[in-house]
Coordinates of C-alpha atoms in Angstrom, one line a residue:
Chain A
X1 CA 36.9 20.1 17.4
X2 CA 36.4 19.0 13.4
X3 CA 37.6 15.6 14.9
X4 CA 35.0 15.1 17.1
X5 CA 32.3 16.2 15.3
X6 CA 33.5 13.7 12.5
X7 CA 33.2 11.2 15.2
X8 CA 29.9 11.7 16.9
X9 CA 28.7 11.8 13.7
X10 CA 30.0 8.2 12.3
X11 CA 28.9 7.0 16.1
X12 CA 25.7 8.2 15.6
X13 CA 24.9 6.5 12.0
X14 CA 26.9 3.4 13.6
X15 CA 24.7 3.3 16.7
X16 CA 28.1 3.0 18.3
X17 CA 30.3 4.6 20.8
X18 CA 33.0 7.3 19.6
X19 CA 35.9 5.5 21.5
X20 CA 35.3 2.9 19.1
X21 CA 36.5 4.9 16.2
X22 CA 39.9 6.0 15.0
X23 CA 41.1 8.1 12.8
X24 CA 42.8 5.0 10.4
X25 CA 39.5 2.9 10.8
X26 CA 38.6 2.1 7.5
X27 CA 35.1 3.3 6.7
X28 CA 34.3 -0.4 4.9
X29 CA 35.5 -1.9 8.4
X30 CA 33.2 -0.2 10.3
X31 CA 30.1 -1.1 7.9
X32 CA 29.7 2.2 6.3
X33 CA 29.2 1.8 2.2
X34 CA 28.7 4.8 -0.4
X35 CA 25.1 5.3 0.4
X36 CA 26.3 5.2 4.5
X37 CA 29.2 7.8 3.6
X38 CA 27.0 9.6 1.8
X39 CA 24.3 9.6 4.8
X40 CA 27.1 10.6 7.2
X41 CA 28.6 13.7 4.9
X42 CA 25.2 15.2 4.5
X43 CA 24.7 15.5 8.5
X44 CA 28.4 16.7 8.6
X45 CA 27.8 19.3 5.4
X46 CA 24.7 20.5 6.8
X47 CA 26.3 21.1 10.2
X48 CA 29.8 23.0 8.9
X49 CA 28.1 24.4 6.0
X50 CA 30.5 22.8 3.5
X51 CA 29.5 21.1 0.4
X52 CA 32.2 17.8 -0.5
X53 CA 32.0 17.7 -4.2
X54 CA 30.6 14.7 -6.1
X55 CA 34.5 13.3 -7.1
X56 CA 35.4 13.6 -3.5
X57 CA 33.7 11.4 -2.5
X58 CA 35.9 8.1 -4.1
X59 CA 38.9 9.4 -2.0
X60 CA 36.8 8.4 1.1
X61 CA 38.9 5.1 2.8
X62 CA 39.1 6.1 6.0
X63 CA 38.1 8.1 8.8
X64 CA 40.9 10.9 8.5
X65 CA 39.8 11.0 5.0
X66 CA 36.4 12.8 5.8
X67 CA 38.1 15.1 8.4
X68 CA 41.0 15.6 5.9
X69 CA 38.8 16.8 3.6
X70 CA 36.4 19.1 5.7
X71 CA 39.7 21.0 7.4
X72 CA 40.7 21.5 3.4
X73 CA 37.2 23.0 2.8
X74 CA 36.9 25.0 5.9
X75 CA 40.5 26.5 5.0
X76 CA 38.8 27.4 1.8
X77 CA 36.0 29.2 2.7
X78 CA 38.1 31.8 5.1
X79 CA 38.2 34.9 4.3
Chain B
X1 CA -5.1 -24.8 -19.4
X2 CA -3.0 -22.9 -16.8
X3 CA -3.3 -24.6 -13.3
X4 CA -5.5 -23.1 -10.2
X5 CA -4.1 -20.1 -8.5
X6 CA -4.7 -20.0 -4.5
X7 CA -4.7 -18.6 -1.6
X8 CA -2.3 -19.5 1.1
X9 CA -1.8 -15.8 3.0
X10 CA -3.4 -12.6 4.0
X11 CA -2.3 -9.6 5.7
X12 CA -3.5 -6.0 6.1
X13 CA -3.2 -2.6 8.0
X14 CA -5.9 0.3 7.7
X15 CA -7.8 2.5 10.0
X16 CA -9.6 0.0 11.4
X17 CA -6.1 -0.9 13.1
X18 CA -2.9 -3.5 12.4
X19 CA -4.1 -6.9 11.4
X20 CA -6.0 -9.1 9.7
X21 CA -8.5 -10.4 12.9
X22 CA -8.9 -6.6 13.4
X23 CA -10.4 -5.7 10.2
X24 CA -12.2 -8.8 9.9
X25 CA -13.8 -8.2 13.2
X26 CA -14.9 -4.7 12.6
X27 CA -15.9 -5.1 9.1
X28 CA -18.5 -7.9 10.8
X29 CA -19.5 -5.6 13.7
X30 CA -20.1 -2.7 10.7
X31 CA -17.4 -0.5 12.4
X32 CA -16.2 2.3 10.6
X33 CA -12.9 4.1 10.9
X34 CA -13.7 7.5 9.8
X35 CA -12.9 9.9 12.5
X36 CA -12.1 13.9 12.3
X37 CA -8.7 14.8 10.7
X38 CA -6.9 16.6 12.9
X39 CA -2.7 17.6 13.3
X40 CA -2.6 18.3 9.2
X41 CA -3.2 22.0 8.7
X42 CA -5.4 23.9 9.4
X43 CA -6.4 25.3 5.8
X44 CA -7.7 21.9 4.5
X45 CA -11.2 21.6 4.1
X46 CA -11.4 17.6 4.1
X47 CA -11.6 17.0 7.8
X48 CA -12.7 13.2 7.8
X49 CA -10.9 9.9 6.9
X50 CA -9.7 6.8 8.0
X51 CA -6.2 7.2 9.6
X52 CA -4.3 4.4 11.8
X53 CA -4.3 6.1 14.3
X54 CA -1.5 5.8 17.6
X55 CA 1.0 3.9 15.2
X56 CA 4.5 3.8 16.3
X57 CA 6.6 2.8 13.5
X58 CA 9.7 2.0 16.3
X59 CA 6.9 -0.1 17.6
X60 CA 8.0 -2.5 14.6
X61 CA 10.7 -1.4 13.2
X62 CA 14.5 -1.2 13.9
X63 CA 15.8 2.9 14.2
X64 CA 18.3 1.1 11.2
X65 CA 15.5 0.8 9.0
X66 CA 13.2 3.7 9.5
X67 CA 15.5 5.9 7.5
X68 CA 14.5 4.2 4.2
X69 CA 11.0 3.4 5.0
X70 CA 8.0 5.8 4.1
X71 CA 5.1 5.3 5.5
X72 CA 3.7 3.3 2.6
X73 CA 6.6 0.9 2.9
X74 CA 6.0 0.7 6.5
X75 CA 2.2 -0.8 6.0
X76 CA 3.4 -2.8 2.9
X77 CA 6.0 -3.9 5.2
X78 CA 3.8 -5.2 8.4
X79 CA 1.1 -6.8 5.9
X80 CA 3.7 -8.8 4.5
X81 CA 4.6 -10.1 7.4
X82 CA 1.6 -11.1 8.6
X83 CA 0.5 -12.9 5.1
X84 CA 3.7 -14.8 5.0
X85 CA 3.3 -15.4 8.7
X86 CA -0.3 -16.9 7.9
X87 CA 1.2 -18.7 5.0
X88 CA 3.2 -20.7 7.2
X89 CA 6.2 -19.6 4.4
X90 CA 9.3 -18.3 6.4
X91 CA 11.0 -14.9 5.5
X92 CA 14.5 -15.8 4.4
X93 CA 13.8 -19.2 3.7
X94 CA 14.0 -21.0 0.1
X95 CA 9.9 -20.7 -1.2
X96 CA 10.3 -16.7 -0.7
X97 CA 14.0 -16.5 -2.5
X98 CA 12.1 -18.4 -5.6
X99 CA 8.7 -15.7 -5.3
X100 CA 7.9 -12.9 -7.2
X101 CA 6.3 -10.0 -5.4
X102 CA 3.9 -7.4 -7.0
X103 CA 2.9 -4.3 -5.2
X104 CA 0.3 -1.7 -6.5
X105 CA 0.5 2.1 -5.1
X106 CA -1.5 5.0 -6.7
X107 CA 0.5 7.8 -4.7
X108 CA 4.2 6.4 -3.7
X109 CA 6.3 7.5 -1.1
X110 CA 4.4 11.0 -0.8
X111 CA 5.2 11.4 2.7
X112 CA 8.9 11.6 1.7
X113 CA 8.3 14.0 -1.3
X114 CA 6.1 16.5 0.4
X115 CA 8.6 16.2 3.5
X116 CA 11.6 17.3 1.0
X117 CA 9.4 19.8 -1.3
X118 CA 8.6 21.7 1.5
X119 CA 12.3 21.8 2.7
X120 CA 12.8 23.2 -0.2
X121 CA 10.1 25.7 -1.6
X122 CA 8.8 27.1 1.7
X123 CA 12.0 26.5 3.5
X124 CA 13.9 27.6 0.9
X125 CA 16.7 24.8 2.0
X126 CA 18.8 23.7 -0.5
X127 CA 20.0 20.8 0.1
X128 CA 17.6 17.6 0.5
X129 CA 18.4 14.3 2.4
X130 CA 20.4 11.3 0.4
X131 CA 17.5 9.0 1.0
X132 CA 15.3 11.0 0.1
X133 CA 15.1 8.7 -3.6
X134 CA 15.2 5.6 -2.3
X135 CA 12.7 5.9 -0.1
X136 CA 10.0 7.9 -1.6
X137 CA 10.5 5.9 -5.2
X138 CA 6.6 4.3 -6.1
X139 CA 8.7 1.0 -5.8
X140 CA 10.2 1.4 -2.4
X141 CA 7.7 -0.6 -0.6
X142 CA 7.9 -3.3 -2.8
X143 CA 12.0 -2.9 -2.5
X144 CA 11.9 -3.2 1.3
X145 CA 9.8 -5.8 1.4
X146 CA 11.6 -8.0 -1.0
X147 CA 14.7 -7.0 1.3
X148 CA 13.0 -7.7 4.1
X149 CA 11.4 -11.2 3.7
X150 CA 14.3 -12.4 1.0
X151 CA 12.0 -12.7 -2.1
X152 CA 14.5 -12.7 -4.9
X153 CA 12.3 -13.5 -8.1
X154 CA 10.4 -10.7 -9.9
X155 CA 9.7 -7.7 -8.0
X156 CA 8.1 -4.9 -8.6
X157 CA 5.7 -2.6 -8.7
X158 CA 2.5 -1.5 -10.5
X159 CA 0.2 1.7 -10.6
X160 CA -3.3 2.5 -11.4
X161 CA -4.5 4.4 -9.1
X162 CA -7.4 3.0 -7.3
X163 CA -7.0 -0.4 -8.8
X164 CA -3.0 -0.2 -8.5
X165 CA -3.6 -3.3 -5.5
X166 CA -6.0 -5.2 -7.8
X167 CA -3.6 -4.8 -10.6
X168 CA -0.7 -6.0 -8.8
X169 CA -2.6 -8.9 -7.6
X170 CA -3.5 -9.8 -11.0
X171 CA 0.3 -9.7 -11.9
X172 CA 1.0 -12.1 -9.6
X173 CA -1.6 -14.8 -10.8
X174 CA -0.8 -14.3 -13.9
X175 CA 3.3 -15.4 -13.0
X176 CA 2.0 -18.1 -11.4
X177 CA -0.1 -19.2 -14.2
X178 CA 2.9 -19.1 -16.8
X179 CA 5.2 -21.1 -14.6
X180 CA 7.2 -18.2 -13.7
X181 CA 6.7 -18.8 -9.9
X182 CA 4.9 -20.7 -7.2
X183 CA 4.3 -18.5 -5.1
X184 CA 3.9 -14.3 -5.3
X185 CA 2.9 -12.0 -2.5
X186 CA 1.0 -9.1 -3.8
X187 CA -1.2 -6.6 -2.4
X188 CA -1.7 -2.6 -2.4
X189 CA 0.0 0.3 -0.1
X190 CA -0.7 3.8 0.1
X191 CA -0.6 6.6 2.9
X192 CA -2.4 9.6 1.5
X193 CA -3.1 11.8 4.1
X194 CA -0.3 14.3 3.4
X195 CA -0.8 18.2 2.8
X196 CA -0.8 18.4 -0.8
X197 CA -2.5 15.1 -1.5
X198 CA -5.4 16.4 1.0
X199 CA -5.3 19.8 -1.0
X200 CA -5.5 17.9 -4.6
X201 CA -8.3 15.4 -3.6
X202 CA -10.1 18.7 -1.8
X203 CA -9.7 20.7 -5.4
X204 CA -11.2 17.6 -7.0
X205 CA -14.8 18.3 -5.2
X206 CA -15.3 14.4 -4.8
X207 CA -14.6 13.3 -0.3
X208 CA -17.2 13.8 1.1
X209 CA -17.3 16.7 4.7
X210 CA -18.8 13.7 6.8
X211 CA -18.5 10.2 6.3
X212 CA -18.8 7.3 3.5
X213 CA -22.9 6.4 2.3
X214 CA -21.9 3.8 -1.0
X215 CA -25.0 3.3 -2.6
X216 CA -27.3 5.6 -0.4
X217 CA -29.8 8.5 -1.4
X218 CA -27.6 11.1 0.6
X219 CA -24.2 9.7 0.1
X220 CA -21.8 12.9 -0.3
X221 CA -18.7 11.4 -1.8
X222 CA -15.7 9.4 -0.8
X223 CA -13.2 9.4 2.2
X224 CA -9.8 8.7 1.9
X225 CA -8.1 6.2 4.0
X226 CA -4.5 4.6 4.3
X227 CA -3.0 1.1 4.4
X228 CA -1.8 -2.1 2.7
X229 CA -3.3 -5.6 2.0
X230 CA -1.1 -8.1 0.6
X231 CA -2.1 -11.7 -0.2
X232 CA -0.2 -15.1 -0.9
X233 CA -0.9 -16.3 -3.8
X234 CA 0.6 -20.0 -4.9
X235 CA 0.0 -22.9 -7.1
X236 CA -2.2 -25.3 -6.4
X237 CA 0.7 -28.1 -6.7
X238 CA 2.7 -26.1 -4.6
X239 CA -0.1 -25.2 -2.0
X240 CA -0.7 -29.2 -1.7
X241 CA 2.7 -30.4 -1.7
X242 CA 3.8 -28.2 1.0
X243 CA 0.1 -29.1 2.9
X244 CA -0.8 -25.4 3.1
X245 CA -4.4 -24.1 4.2
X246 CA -5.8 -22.7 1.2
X247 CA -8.4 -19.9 2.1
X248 CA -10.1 -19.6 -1.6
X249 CA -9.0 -19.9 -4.7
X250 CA -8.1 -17.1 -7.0
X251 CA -10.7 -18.0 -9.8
X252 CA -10.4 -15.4 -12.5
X253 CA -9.2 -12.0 -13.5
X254 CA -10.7 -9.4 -15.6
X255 CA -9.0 -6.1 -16.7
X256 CA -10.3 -3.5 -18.8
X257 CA -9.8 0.3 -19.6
X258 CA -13.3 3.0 -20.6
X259 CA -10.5 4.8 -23.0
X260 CA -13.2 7.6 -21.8
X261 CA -13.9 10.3 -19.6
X262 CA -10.7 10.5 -16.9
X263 CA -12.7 10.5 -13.5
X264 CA -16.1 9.4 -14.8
X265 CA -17.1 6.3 -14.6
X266 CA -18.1 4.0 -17.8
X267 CA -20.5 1.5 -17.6
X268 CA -19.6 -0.5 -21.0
X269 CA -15.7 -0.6 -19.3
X270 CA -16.9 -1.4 -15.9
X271 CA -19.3 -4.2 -17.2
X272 CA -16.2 -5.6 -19.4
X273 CA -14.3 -6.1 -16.9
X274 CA -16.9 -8.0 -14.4
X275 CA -17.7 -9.8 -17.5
X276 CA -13.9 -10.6 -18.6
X277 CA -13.4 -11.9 -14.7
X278 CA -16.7 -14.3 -14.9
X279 CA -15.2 -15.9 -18.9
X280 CA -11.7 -16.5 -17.0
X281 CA -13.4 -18.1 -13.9
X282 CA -15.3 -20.1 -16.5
X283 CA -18.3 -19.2 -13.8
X284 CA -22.0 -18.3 -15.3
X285 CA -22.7 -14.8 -13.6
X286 CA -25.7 -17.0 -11.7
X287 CA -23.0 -18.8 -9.6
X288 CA -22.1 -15.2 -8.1
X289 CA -23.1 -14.7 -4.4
X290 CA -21.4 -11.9 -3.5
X291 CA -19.7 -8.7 -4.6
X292 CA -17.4 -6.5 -2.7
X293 CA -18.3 -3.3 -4.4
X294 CA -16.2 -0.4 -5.6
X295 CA -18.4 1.6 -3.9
X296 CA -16.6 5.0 -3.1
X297 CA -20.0 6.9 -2.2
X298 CA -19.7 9.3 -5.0
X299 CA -23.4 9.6 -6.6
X300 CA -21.2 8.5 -10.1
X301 CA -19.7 5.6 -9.1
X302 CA -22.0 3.7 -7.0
X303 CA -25.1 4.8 -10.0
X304 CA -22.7 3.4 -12.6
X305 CA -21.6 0.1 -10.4
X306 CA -25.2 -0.7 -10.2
X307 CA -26.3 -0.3 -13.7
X308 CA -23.0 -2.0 -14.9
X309 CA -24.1 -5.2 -12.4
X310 CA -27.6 -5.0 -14.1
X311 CA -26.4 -5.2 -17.2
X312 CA -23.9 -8.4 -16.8
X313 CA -26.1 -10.2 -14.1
X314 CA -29.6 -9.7 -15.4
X315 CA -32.5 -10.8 -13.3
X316 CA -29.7 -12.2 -10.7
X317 CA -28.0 -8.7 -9.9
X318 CA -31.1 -9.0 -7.2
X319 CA -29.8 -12.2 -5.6
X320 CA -26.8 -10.5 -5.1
X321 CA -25.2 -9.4 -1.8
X322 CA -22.9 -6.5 -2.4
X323 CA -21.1 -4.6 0.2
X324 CA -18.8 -1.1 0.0
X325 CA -16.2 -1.7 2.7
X326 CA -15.1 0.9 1.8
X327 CA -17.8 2.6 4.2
X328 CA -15.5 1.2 7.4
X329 CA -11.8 1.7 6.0
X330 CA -12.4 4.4 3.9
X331 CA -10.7 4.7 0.1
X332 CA -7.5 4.0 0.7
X333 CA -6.6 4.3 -3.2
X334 CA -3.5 1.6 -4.5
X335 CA -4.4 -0.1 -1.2
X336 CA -8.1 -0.3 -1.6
X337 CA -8.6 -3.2 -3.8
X338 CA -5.6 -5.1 -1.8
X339 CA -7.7 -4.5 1.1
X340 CA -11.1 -5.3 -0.4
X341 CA -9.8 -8.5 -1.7
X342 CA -8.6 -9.9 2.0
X343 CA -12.0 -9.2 2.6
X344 CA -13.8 -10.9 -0.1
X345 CA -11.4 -13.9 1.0
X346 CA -12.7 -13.9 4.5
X347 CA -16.3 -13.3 2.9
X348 CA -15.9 -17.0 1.4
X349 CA -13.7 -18.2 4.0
X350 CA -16.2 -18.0 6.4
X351 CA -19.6 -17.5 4.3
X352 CA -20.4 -13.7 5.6
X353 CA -20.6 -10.8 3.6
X354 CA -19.6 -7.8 5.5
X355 CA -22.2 -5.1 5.7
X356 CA -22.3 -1.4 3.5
X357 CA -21.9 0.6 6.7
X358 CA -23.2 3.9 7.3
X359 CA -26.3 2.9 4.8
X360 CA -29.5 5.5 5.6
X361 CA -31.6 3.9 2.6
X362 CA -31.0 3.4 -1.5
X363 CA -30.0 6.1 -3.8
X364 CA -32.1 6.4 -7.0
X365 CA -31.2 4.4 -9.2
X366 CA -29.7 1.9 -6.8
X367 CA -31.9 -1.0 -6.4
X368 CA -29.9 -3.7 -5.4
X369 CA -29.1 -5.6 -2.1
X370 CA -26.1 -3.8 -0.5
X371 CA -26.0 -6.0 2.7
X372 CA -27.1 -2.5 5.0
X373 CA -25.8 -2.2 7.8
X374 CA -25.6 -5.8 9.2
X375 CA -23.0 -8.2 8.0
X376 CA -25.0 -11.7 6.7
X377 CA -24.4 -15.2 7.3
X378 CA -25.1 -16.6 4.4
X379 CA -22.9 -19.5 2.0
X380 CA -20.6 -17.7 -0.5
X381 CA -19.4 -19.9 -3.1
X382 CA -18.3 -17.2 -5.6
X383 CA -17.5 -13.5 -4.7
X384 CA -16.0 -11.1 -6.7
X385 CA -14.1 -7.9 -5.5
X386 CA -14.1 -4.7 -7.7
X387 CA -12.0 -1.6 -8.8
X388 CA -12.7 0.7 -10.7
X389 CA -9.8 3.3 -11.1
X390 CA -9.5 7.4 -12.2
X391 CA -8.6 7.3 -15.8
X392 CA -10.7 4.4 -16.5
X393 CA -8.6 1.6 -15.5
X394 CA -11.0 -1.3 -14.1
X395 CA -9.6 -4.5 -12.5
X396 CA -12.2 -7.2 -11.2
X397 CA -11.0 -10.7 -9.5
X398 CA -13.4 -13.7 -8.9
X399 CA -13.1 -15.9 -6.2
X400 CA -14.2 -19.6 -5.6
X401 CA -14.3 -21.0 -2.4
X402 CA -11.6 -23.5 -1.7
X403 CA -14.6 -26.5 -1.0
X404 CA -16.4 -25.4 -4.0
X405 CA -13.4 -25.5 -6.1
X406 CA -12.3 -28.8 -5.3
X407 CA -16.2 -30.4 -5.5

């Protein structure tokens, strides 16, 4: 599930659980700046094979943002 | 006049292992750190150097800060810990937010480059890893160890290849000197041993198949090795007021460039520059125990080393003890002359010139004492340490030990 993936990965940058993540965390809450988000995306475009585009990237608050955003560009790249 | 420079700290990591009481005590014993390269690839003809070899970087660092450090960064890194350590200067504390910090590399993060070129021209990946700037800049290791030990004045970072640490340190004094700062930790890292830099150096014809012979009739050529030295340096005032132990003072500084031939070597240049450091010293070349030697084993270098040292120390240049080091921790390029001066410190520290390992008899044309062998007991009042660069670029720094600078 996109949600979980989005998870494990944040956990695993954190060095942190996934229970103690939610989807309205707020990424500067848990620690994570720019160069952290952008860190976390790369693992998660690498493993979806998705590319977030540069502008994207300022829309990035909280933790349903990223996952938002990946479901939007999965949708897109169906068939 | 600008006040005495000193020195207050050392640090260093090379082949001959993590530390400055390591290095010291092989340099003494005339241990050598060239060993067979192995674990590269298999197509590179340079099969010796000196590597460190079982380091763990977890071992020091946390798994936070490994992303952003190169391997360059992480030497830079543990040498600058130890020299602030030996300072008796805390990391985080006010000295260090007031110091500058200048750190000379000749190669950068390569590690990180080739890493990420290889992704993408023999992977054919496309897409690269967001650090991948940050930490193979030529002036990450001088980032992450201002980060690292809170040094908030000037920092950065200098190259000339070979003589990049010799520069740096130079920098340093010279910011003291003007008032700038107190105190400046500078020093040299490099970590060369990476695919493409082996294939370069190998297409350059200069490393020798075996091991390092400065100054000796079958020397082959040079061998690369890896590191960082870095060095305290501080104000006499501020040395004294803060009752620091001062290891030697930093005496003078001489810089020149052969605005010649690109690899080879100029005597009139190299000769400046030895003569440049001895005027700023205000020392008469006579005063001059000891020289630790650029002495990369390449039949140009260590010909043109002597004949320069003929030419600026006349009938002394055979009173001289002069010692490659280079013949234990190999040329480990912006590092080298970081790691030659901690050295030269200890040389006048403790009055023993560390031997020219690996030496199987003189070379014609050099006819000088090149301490063979055996490291000497003998009083060292004034050393100098030199570096001689590719391109031309030649950076030589006179010493004075701290109880014959205050006499």
């Amino acid at each position: 599930m996109l949600q979980d993936a989005v998870f494990k990965e944040i956990s695993a940058y954190l060095k942190c659980q996934p229970e103690a993540i939610s989807l309205d965390t707020r990424l500067d809450e848990l620690g994570i700046d720019s160069l952290g988000a952008i860190t976390i995306m790369y693992e998660l475009e690498d493993r979806l094979d998705v590319e977030i585009p540069n502008e994207a990237f300022d829309s990035l608050k909280i933790v349903n943002d990223i996952v938002s955003q990946l479901e939007q560009l999965l949708e897109n790249k169906k068939p | 006049m600008p006040g005495r420079v000193v020195i207050t700290g050392l640090g260093c990591v090379s082949g001959l292992g993590i530390g400055v009481a390591a290095f010291w005590e092989a340099l003494c014993r005339g241990d050598s750190s060239i060993r067979p390269l192995t674990g590269i690839a298999d197509d590179i003809k340079i099969n010796m150097g000196s590597r460190l070899e079982g380091f763990e970087p977890e071992q020091h660092f946390t798994r936070d800060a490994l992303p952003l450090l190169d391997r360059f960064s992480q030497f830079a890194i543990l040498a600058a810990r130890e020299a602030i350590e030996d300072a008796g200067l805390a990391a985080g504390g006010e000295a260090l937010a007031q110091a500058a910090s200048v750190i000379g590399t000749g190669c950068g993060g390569k590690q990180t480059d080739e890493e990420t070129y290889a992704m993408l021209y023999k992977e054919q990946r496309t897409r690269v890893h967001p650090l991948t700037i940050p930490r193979g800049m030529p002036s990450a290791a001088a980032s992450m160890v201002s980060q690292q030990m809170g040094i908030k004045g000037p920092v950065f970072s200098v190259t000339s290849a070979c003589a990049s640490g010799a520069h740096a340190i130079i920098q340093g004094r010279m910011m003291i000197q003007s008032g700038l700062v107190d105190v400046a930790l500078v020093g040299g890292a490099d970590a060369p041993f990476t695919y493409g830099l082996l294939k370069s150096w190998e297409a350059l014809r200069v490393v020798s198949n075996d091991t390092c012979r400065p100054f000796s009739s079958d020397r082959s050529g040079m061998i690369l090795g890896e590191g960082a030295g870095m060095l305290v340096l501080e104000s006499e005032r501020h040395a004294r007021q803060r009752g620091a132990r001062i290891h030697a003072e930093l005496a003078g500084c001489g810089m020149s460039s052969d605005a010649g031939h690109i690899t080879r070597p100029d005597i009139n240049g190299i000769s400046r520059a030895i003569t440049a450091a001895l005027e700023d010293a205000a020392q008469p070349a006579e005063s001059v125990d000891y020289i630790n030697a650029h002495g990369t084993g390449t039949v140009a270098n260590d010909l043109a080393e002597t004949e320069a040292l003929h030419r600026v120390f006349g009938k002394h240049a055979g009173s001289l003890g002069i010692s490659s080091t280079k013949s234990m921790h190999g040329h480990a390029l912006g590092a080298a002359s970081a790691l030659e001066l901690v050295a030269t410190v200890l040389a006048v520290a403790n009055n023993r010139m560390p031997p020219t390992a690996n030496f199987t008899g003189p070379g014609e044309g050099c006819d000088l004492d090149y301490v063979p062998n055996l490291a000497r007991q003998k009083q060292v009042d004034v050393a100098l340490s030199n570096a001689f660069a590719f391109g031309g670029l030649n950076a030589v720094i006179a010493l004075k030990s701290w109880g014959a600078a205050v006499d």
